[in-house]
Amino acid sequence: MDHGKHQAPQGYEPGEGILTTLIRIPVRIVVLVLVLPARMVWDALTALWHAADRVLLRPLGRALLWLLDTLVLTPLAWLYTWVLTPLGKAAAWLAVALLIWPWIGLWRYVIVPVARYGIAAPAVWLYAHVLTPLGHGLRWIGTALLLPALHGLGNGVGWLITVLLILPLQFLWRYVAVPVVRYGLVVPVVWLYEAVLTPVGRGTSRVLSTLWQGTVWTLGMLWQGTAWVLAQLWRGIAATGRGLGLAVAWLVMTLLVAPLVWTYRHILTPVGREIAAAFEVAWRIAGYISRAVGRALSTIAWYLIGAPFSWAYRTVCTPVGHFLRDAVWAPARRAAAEAGRAARAALATARETVRQARRDAWRALVGAPGAARSGEPRGIPARTLGSTTTVPSAAQASETPLGGDPFAKQG
C-alpha cells in the first residue's frame, strides 16, 4: 500500500514536473485529432498507389515493352541483320575494291619493280663497279703520295715558325719582360702595401671601432629606457582592457546568454521534445485507426461486392462456361479439324491426279523412256514385298532409271 501511494502517475517521467505530465495528454489528443486525417489520407493514397501499380502500371509497362519490342526493336534488328549488314559488307567490299586494291596493285606491280630495277639495281651496280674502284684509287693516291708530301711540308713550316717566331718571343719574355715587371712594378707595390697602407689602415680601423662602440652603447641605453617605458604603458593598457573585457563578458553572460540558455533548456527543449513525441505517438495511433478503418471498409466491400461476384462466378459463370466449352466449343473444334483433314486429303488427291494426268500426257506425246529398248517386256506387273504373287490392283513398276522420272519431279 505504501509503495502504491508513492508510485508516480502513468505518463510521468522522472525529473519532470506534474504540470508537464498533465499537459502532455491534452496535447497528444489535439495532435491526434490533427494527424488522423493526414494519416488516413496517406494510407489511402498508399493503398491506391499499390493497387494502381499492381493492376494498371505493371500491365501497362509490359504492354509498352511488348509494343516497343514488336514495333521498334524487332524491325530495327531485322533492318540491321538483313539490310544494313549486307549494305555495310557491300560498301566495305566496294571501298576495298575501289580504294585499297588499286593502291596495293600500284605499289606491288609498279612502284616496287620501278624502284628495285630502275633505281636500286643501277645504283648498286654504279657503287660496286664505278664508285668503289674510284674511291680506292683516290685513297691510294692520298695515302701514298699526298700524305707524305703534306707531312714533310708541315714539318718544314713548323720548324721555320719555331726558329723565326717562337724562340725570339720566349727569349724576350724570359730575359726582358719578366725582370722589368718583377723589379719595376711588383716589388714597389708590395713595399708600399706593407710599410705604408697597412699601418695607416690599422690605426683608422681602431679609431672607427672605438667611436662605433661608444655610439652603439649610447643608442642601446636609450632603446632600453624607451622599451621599459613602453612596456609599462602597454601593461597598464592591457590590464585595463582585460578588466573591461571581463566586465563586458560578465554583463553579456548574465543579461543575454544565461536567459537564452535557460529559455532553450527549460522551455524550448521540453516543448519541442513533447511536440515530437506527440506527433510520433499520434502518427502511430492514427496508423492503427486507419488500418482498422481500412479493414472495415475492405470487409464491407467484400460482403457487398466481392462475395456476390464470387458467388455469381462460381455458381453461374463457371457452369455456363463449362457447358459452352463441352457442348459448343469442343464439337465445333472437332468438326473444324475433321473438315481441315478432309480438305487436305482432297487437295492431296487432286494434286496426285493432276500429276498423274500430266505424266500420262507427256508419255503420250514423247513416249515412254524404255520404249526404244528391244527385247524388254513392257508393263511388268508390280509385286508385293516378300512374295512373288502378282497383285492385280497394284500399279505397274516404273520403267525409268534408278534416278526416277525427271518430269515427274518437275510436277
Coordinates of C-alpha atoms in Angstrom, one line a residue:
M1 CA 0.0 0.0 0.0
D2 CA 2.8 2.4 0.8
H3 CA 4.5 1.5 -2.5
G4 CA 1.3 2.2 -4.3
K5 CA 0.9 5.5 -2.5
H6 CA 4.3 6.8 -3.6
Q7 CA 4.0 5.4 -7.2
A8 CA 4.1 8.1 -9.9
P9 CA 1.1 8.5 -12.2
Q10 CA 1.1 6.9 -15.7
G11 CA 3.0 9.0 -18.3
Y12 CA 5.1 10.7 -15.6
E13 CA 8.8 10.5 -16.2
P14 CA 11.5 11.1 -13.5
G15 CA 12.9 14.6 -13.5
E16 CA 9.7 16.2 -14.9
G17 CA 7.0 18.2 -13.1
I18 CA 3.4 17.1 -12.7
L19 CA 2.4 20.1 -14.8
T20 CA 4.2 18.7 -17.8
T21 CA 2.6 15.3 -17.3
L22 CA -0.9 16.9 -17.0
I23 CA -0.4 19.0 -20.2
R24 CA 1.0 16.1 -22.2
I25 CA -2.2 14.1 -22.6
P26 CA -4.4 17.0 -23.9
V27 CA -1.6 18.0 -26.3
R28 CA -1.4 14.4 -27.6
I29 CA -5.2 14.3 -28.0
V30 CA -5.2 17.5 -30.0
V31 CA -2.2 16.4 -32.2
L32 CA -4.0 13.0 -32.8
V33 CA -7.1 14.9 -34.0
L34 CA -4.9 16.9 -36.4
V35 CA -2.8 14.0 -37.6
L36 CA -5.5 11.3 -38.0
P37 CA -7.0 12.8 -41.3
A38 CA -3.5 13.2 -42.8
R39 CA -2.6 9.6 -41.8
M40 CA -5.8 8.2 -43.2
V41 CA -5.3 10.2 -46.5
W42 CA -1.7 8.9 -46.6
D43 CA -2.7 5.2 -46.1
A44 CA -5.5 5.6 -48.7
L45 CA -3.0 7.1 -51.2
T46 CA -0.5 4.3 -50.4
A47 CA -3.1 1.6 -50.9
L48 CA -4.4 3.3 -54.1
W49 CA -0.8 3.5 -55.4
H50 CA -0.1 -0.2 -54.7
A51 CA -3.4 -1.2 -56.3
A52 CA -2.7 1.0 -59.4
D53 CA 0.8 -0.3 -59.7
R54 CA -0.4 -3.9 -59.5
V55 CA -3.5 -3.6 -61.7
L56 CA -2.6 -0.8 -64.1
L57 CA 1.1 0.3 -64.2
R58 CA 2.7 -3.2 -64.4
P59 CA 0.4 -4.5 -67.2
L60 CA 0.8 -1.1 -69.0
G61 CA 4.6 -1.4 -68.6
R62 CA 4.6 -4.9 -70.0
A63 CA 2.3 -3.8 -72.9
L64 CA 4.6 -0.9 -73.7
L65 CA 7.6 -3.1 -73.6
W66 CA 5.9 -5.6 -75.9
L67 CA 4.9 -2.8 -78.3
L68 CA 8.4 -1.4 -78.1
D69 CA 9.9 -4.8 -78.8
T70 CA 7.4 -5.6 -81.6
L71 CA 7.2 -2.2 -83.3
V72 CA 10.7 -0.8 -82.8
L73 CA 13.3 -3.4 -81.6
T74 CA 12.3 -6.3 -83.9
P75 CA 12.1 -4.1 -87.0
L76 CA 15.4 -2.5 -86.1
A77 CA 17.0 -5.9 -85.6
W78 CA 15.6 -7.2 -88.9
L79 CA 16.7 -4.0 -90.6
Y80 CA 20.2 -4.3 -89.1
T81 CA 20.5 -8.0 -89.9
W82 CA 19.1 -8.2 -93.4
V83 CA 19.5 -4.6 -94.7
L84 CA 22.3 -2.6 -93.0
T85 CA 24.7 -5.6 -92.5
P86 CA 24.6 -6.6 -96.2
L87 CA 24.8 -3.0 -97.3
G88 CA 27.8 -2.4 -94.9
K89 CA 29.5 -5.5 -96.2
A90 CA 28.9 -4.5 -99.8
A91 CA 30.1 -0.9 -99.1
A92 CA 33.2 -2.3 -97.4
W93 CA 33.9 -4.6 -100.3
L94 CA 33.4 -1.7 -102.7
A95 CA 35.7 0.6 -100.6
V96 CA 38.4 -2.1 -100.5
A97 CA 38.0 -2.8 -104.3
L98 CA 38.0 0.9 -105.3
L99 CA 40.3 2.5 -102.8
I100 CA 42.7 -0.1 -101.4
W101 CA 43.3 -2.8 -104.1
P102 CA 44.3 -0.2 -106.8
W103 CA 47.0 1.2 -104.4
I104 CA 48.1 -2.3 -103.5
G105 CA 48.5 -3.2 -107.1
L106 CA 50.2 0.1 -107.9
W107 CA 52.7 -0.4 -105.1
R108 CA 53.2 -4.1 -105.8
Y109 CA 53.4 -4.1 -109.6
V110 CA 54.6 -0.6 -110.4
I111 CA 56.4 1.3 -107.6
V112 CA 58.3 -1.7 -106.2
P113 CA 59.6 -3.0 -109.6
V114 CA 60.5 0.5 -110.8
A115 CA 62.3 1.3 -107.5
R116 CA 64.0 -2.1 -107.5
Y117 CA 65.1 -2.5 -111.2
G118 CA 65.1 1.2 -112.2
I119 CA 66.8 2.8 -109.2
A120 CA 68.2 0.3 -106.7
A121 CA 69.9 -2.1 -109.1
P122 CA 71.6 0.7 -111.2
A123 CA 72.7 2.4 -108.0
V124 CA 74.2 -0.8 -106.6
W125 CA 76.0 -1.5 -109.9
L126 CA 77.3 2.1 -110.0
Y127 CA 78.5 1.9 -106.4
A128 CA 80.1 -1.6 -106.8
H129 CA 81.8 -1.1 -110.3
V130 CA 82.4 2.6 -110.5
L131 CA 82.5 4.5 -107.2
T132 CA 84.2 1.8 -105.2
P133 CA 87.3 1.4 -107.6
L134 CA 87.4 5.2 -107.9
G135 CA 87.4 5.7 -104.1
H136 CA 90.1 3.0 -103.7
G137 CA 92.3 4.8 -106.3
L138 CA 91.8 8.2 -104.6
R139 CA 92.6 6.7 -101.2
W140 CA 95.8 5.1 -102.5
I141 CA 96.9 8.4 -104.1
G142 CA 96.2 10.3 -100.9
T143 CA 97.9 7.7 -98.7
A144 CA 101.0 7.1 -100.9
L145 CA 101.6 10.5 -102.4
L146 CA 99.8 13.4 -100.8
L147 CA 100.1 12.4 -97.2
P148 CA 103.9 12.1 -97.1
A149 CA 104.2 15.4 -99.0
L150 CA 101.9 17.2 -96.7
H151 CA 103.7 15.7 -93.6
G152 CA 107.1 16.9 -94.8
L153 CA 105.7 20.4 -95.7
G154 CA 104.1 20.7 -92.3
N155 CA 107.3 19.7 -90.5
G156 CA 109.3 22.3 -92.5
V157 CA 106.7 25.1 -91.8
G158 CA 106.7 24.2 -88.1
W159 CA 110.5 24.3 -87.8
L160 CA 110.6 27.8 -89.6
I161 CA 107.8 29.1 -87.2
T162 CA 109.6 27.8 -84.2
V163 CA 113.0 29.2 -85.2
L164 CA 111.9 32.6 -86.5
L165 CA 108.9 33.4 -84.2
I166 CA 108.6 31.3 -81.0
L167 CA 112.2 31.2 -79.9
P168 CA 112.7 35.1 -80.1
L169 CA 109.4 35.6 -78.2
Q170 CA 110.4 33.2 -75.5
F171 CA 113.8 35.0 -75.1
L172 CA 112.1 38.4 -74.8
W173 CA 109.5 37.1 -72.2
R174 CA 112.1 35.3 -70.0
Y175 CA 115.0 37.8 -70.0
V176 CA 113.3 41.2 -70.6
A177 CA 109.5 41.3 -69.7
V178 CA 109.6 39.2 -66.5
P179 CA 112.5 41.1 -64.8
V180 CA 111.0 44.5 -65.7
V181 CA 107.6 43.6 -64.3
R182 CA 109.0 42.0 -61.2
Y183 CA 111.5 44.6 -60.1
G184 CA 109.9 47.7 -61.6
L185 CA 106.2 47.2 -60.6
V186 CA 105.5 44.3 -58.2
V187 CA 108.3 45.0 -55.6
P188 CA 107.5 48.7 -55.1
V189 CA 103.7 47.9 -54.8
V190 CA 104.3 45.2 -52.2
W191 CA 106.6 47.5 -50.1
L192 CA 104.0 50.4 -50.3
Y193 CA 101.3 48.0 -49.1
E194 CA 103.3 46.5 -46.2
A195 CA 105.1 49.6 -45.0
V196 CA 102.6 52.4 -45.5
L197 CA 99.0 51.3 -46.2
T198 CA 98.8 48.5 -43.6
P199 CA 99.8 50.7 -40.5
V200 CA 97.5 53.5 -41.7
G201 CA 94.6 51.1 -42.2
R202 CA 95.0 49.5 -38.7
G203 CA 95.1 52.9 -37.0
T204 CA 92.0 54.1 -38.9
S205 CA 90.1 50.9 -38.1
R206 CA 90.9 51.2 -34.3
V207 CA 89.7 54.8 -34.2
L208 CA 86.5 54.0 -36.1
S209 CA 85.8 50.9 -33.9
T210 CA 86.2 52.9 -30.7
L211 CA 83.8 55.6 -32.0
W212 CA 81.2 52.9 -33.2
Q213 CA 81.2 51.1 -29.8
G214 CA 80.5 54.3 -28.0
T215 CA 77.7 55.2 -30.3
V216 CA 76.1 51.7 -30.1
W217 CA 76.3 51.8 -26.3
T218 CA 74.6 55.1 -26.1
L219 CA 71.8 54.1 -28.5
G220 CA 71.3 50.8 -26.6
M221 CA 70.8 52.6 -23.3
L222 CA 68.3 54.9 -25.0
W223 CA 66.4 52.0 -26.5
Q224 CA 66.3 50.0 -23.3
G225 CA 64.8 53.0 -21.5
T226 CA 62.3 53.7 -24.2
A227 CA 61.3 50.0 -24.3
W228 CA 60.8 49.9 -20.5
V229 CA 58.6 52.9 -20.6
L230 CA 56.5 51.5 -23.5
A231 CA 56.3 48.1 -21.8
Q232 CA 54.9 49.6 -18.6
L233 CA 52.4 51.6 -20.6
W234 CA 51.3 48.5 -22.6
R235 CA 50.9 46.5 -19.4
G236 CA 48.6 49.2 -18.0
I237 CA 46.6 49.3 -21.2
A238 CA 46.3 45.5 -21.3
A239 CA 45.2 45.3 -17.6
T240 CA 42.6 48.0 -18.3
G241 CA 41.4 46.1 -21.4
R242 CA 41.2 42.8 -19.6
G243 CA 39.2 44.4 -16.8
L244 CA 36.8 46.0 -19.4
G245 CA 36.5 42.7 -21.3
L246 CA 35.7 40.7 -18.2
A247 CA 33.1 43.2 -17.2
V248 CA 31.5 43.2 -20.7
A249 CA 31.7 39.4 -20.8
W250 CA 30.0 39.1 -17.4
L251 CA 27.3 41.5 -18.4
V252 CA 26.7 39.6 -21.7
M253 CA 26.6 36.2 -20.0
T254 CA 24.4 37.5 -17.2
L255 CA 21.9 39.6 -19.2
L256 CA 21.8 37.8 -22.5
V257 CA 23.4 34.3 -22.7
A258 CA 22.1 33.0 -19.3
P259 CA 18.4 33.9 -20.1
L260 CA 18.7 32.4 -23.6
V261 CA 20.2 29.2 -22.3
W262 CA 17.6 28.9 -19.5
T263 CA 14.8 29.5 -22.1
Y264 CA 16.2 27.0 -24.5
R265 CA 16.9 24.4 -21.8
H266 CA 13.7 24.7 -19.7
I267 CA 11.1 25.9 -22.3
L268 CA 12.1 25.2 -26.0
T269 CA 13.7 21.8 -25.5
P270 CA 10.8 20.3 -23.4
V271 CA 8.2 21.8 -25.7
G272 CA 10.0 20.6 -28.9
R273 CA 10.5 17.1 -27.3
E274 CA 6.9 16.9 -26.3
I275 CA 5.7 18.1 -29.7
A276 CA 7.9 15.5 -31.5
A277 CA 6.8 12.7 -29.1
A278 CA 3.2 13.8 -29.5
F279 CA 3.4 13.6 -33.3
E280 CA 5.1 10.2 -33.1
V281 CA 2.5 8.7 -30.8
A282 CA -0.3 10.4 -32.8
W283 CA 1.1 9.1 -36.1
R284 CA 1.3 5.5 -34.6
I285 CA -2.2 5.6 -33.1
A286 CA -3.6 7.2 -36.4
G287 CA -2.0 4.3 -38.3
Y288 CA -3.8 1.7 -36.0
I289 CA -7.1 3.6 -36.5
S290 CA -6.5 3.9 -40.3
R291 CA -5.7 0.2 -40.7
A292 CA -8.8 -0.6 -38.6
V293 CA -11.0 1.6 -40.8
G294 CA -9.3 0.1 -43.9
R295 CA -10.1 -3.4 -42.8
A296 CA -13.7 -2.5 -42.0
L297 CA -14.1 -0.9 -45.4
S298 CA -12.5 -3.8 -47.2
T299 CA -14.8 -6.2 -45.2
I300 CA -17.8 -4.2 -46.2
A301 CA -16.7 -4.0 -49.8
W302 CA -16.2 -7.8 -49.8
Y303 CA -19.6 -8.6 -48.4
L304 CA -21.3 -6.0 -50.7
I305 CA -19.4 -6.5 -53.9
G306 CA -16.8 -9.3 -53.8
A307 CA -18.9 -12.1 -52.3
P308 CA -21.8 -11.6 -54.7
F309 CA -19.4 -11.5 -57.7
S310 CA -17.6 -14.6 -56.4
W311 CA -20.9 -16.5 -55.8
A312 CA -22.1 -15.5 -59.3
Y313 CA -18.8 -16.5 -60.9
R314 CA -18.7 -19.9 -59.1
T315 CA -22.5 -20.6 -59.4
V316 CA -23.4 -19.1 -62.8
C317 CA -20.4 -18.2 -65.0
T318 CA -18.3 -21.4 -64.3
P319 CA -21.1 -23.9 -65.1
V320 CA -22.1 -21.8 -68.2
G321 CA -18.5 -21.7 -69.4
H322 CA -18.0 -25.4 -68.9
F323 CA -21.3 -26.1 -70.8
L324 CA -20.2 -23.9 -73.7
R325 CA -16.8 -25.5 -73.7
D326 CA -18.1 -29.1 -73.7
A327 CA -21.3 -28.7 -75.7
V328 CA -20.3 -26.0 -78.2
W329 CA -16.6 -25.3 -78.5
A330 CA -15.3 -28.9 -78.4
P331 CA -17.7 -30.2 -81.1
A332 CA -17.0 -27.1 -83.3
R333 CA -13.3 -27.6 -82.9
R334 CA -13.5 -31.3 -83.7
A335 CA -15.7 -30.5 -86.7
A336 CA -13.2 -27.9 -87.9
A337 CA -10.4 -30.3 -87.5
E338 CA -12.2 -33.1 -89.5
A339 CA -13.1 -30.5 -92.2
G340 CA -9.4 -29.4 -92.4
R341 CA -8.2 -33.0 -92.6
A342 CA -10.8 -33.8 -95.3
A343 CA -9.8 -30.6 -97.3
R344 CA -6.1 -31.6 -97.0
A345 CA -6.9 -35.1 -98.2
A346 CA -9.0 -33.8 -101.1
L347 CA -6.2 -31.4 -102.1
A348 CA -3.6 -34.2 -101.9
T349 CA -5.8 -36.4 -104.1
A350 CA -6.3 -33.6 -106.6
R351 CA -2.6 -32.9 -106.8
E352 CA -1.8 -36.6 -107.3
T353 CA -4.5 -36.8 -110.0
V354 CA -3.1 -33.7 -111.8
R355 CA 0.4 -35.0 -111.6
Q356 CA -0.5 -38.5 -113.0
A357 CA -2.5 -36.9 -115.8
R358 CA 0.4 -34.7 -116.7
R359 CA 2.8 -37.6 -116.7
D360 CA 0.5 -39.7 -118.9
A361 CA 0.1 -36.8 -121.3
W362 CA 3.9 -36.4 -121.5
R363 CA 4.4 -40.1 -122.2
A364 CA 1.7 -40.0 -124.8
L365 CA 3.4 -37.1 -126.6
V366 CA 7.1 -38.2 -126.2
G367 CA 6.9 -41.9 -125.4
A368 CA 8.0 -44.0 -122.6
P369 CA 11.7 -43.8 -121.8
G370 CA 12.1 -47.6 -122.2
A371 CA 10.1 -47.9 -125.5
A372 CA 13.3 -47.8 -127.6
R373 CA 14.9 -50.8 -125.9
S374 CA 14.4 -54.1 -127.8
G375 CA 13.7 -57.3 -126.0
E376 CA 12.4 -55.7 -122.8
P377 CA 8.9 -56.5 -121.7
R378 CA 6.6 -53.6 -121.1
G379 CA 4.2 -53.2 -118.2
I380 CA 5.8 -55.6 -115.7
P381 CA 3.3 -56.2 -113.0
A382 CA 4.3 -55.0 -109.6
R383 CA 4.9 -57.4 -106.8
T384 CA 4.4 -57.1 -103.1
L385 CA 7.4 -57.1 -100.8
G386 CA 8.5 -60.6 -99.6
S387 CA 6.3 -62.5 -102.1
T388 CA 6.1 -63.4 -105.8
T389 CA 2.4 -63.1 -106.0
T390 CA 1.2 -60.5 -108.6
V391 CA -1.3 -58.0 -107.1
P392 CA -3.8 -57.2 -109.8
S393 CA -4.7 -53.8 -108.2
A394 CA -1.1 -52.7 -107.7
A395 CA 0.4 -50.1 -110.1
Q396 CA 2.9 -51.3 -112.6
A397 CA 6.6 -50.9 -111.9
S398 CA 8.3 -47.8 -113.3
E399 CA 10.4 -48.2 -116.5
T400 CA 12.5 -45.2 -115.6
P401 CA 16.2 -45.4 -114.5
L402 CA 17.2 -45.5 -110.8
G403 CA 17.2 -41.7 -110.7
G404 CA 13.5 -41.5 -111.3
D405 CA 11.4 -39.7 -113.8
P406 CA 12.8 -36.1 -114.1
F407 CA 9.5 -34.9 -115.5
A408 CA 7.6 -36.4 -112.6
K409 CA 9.9 -34.4 -110.2
Q410 CA 9.0 -31.3 -112.0
G411 CA 5.4 -31.9 -111.4

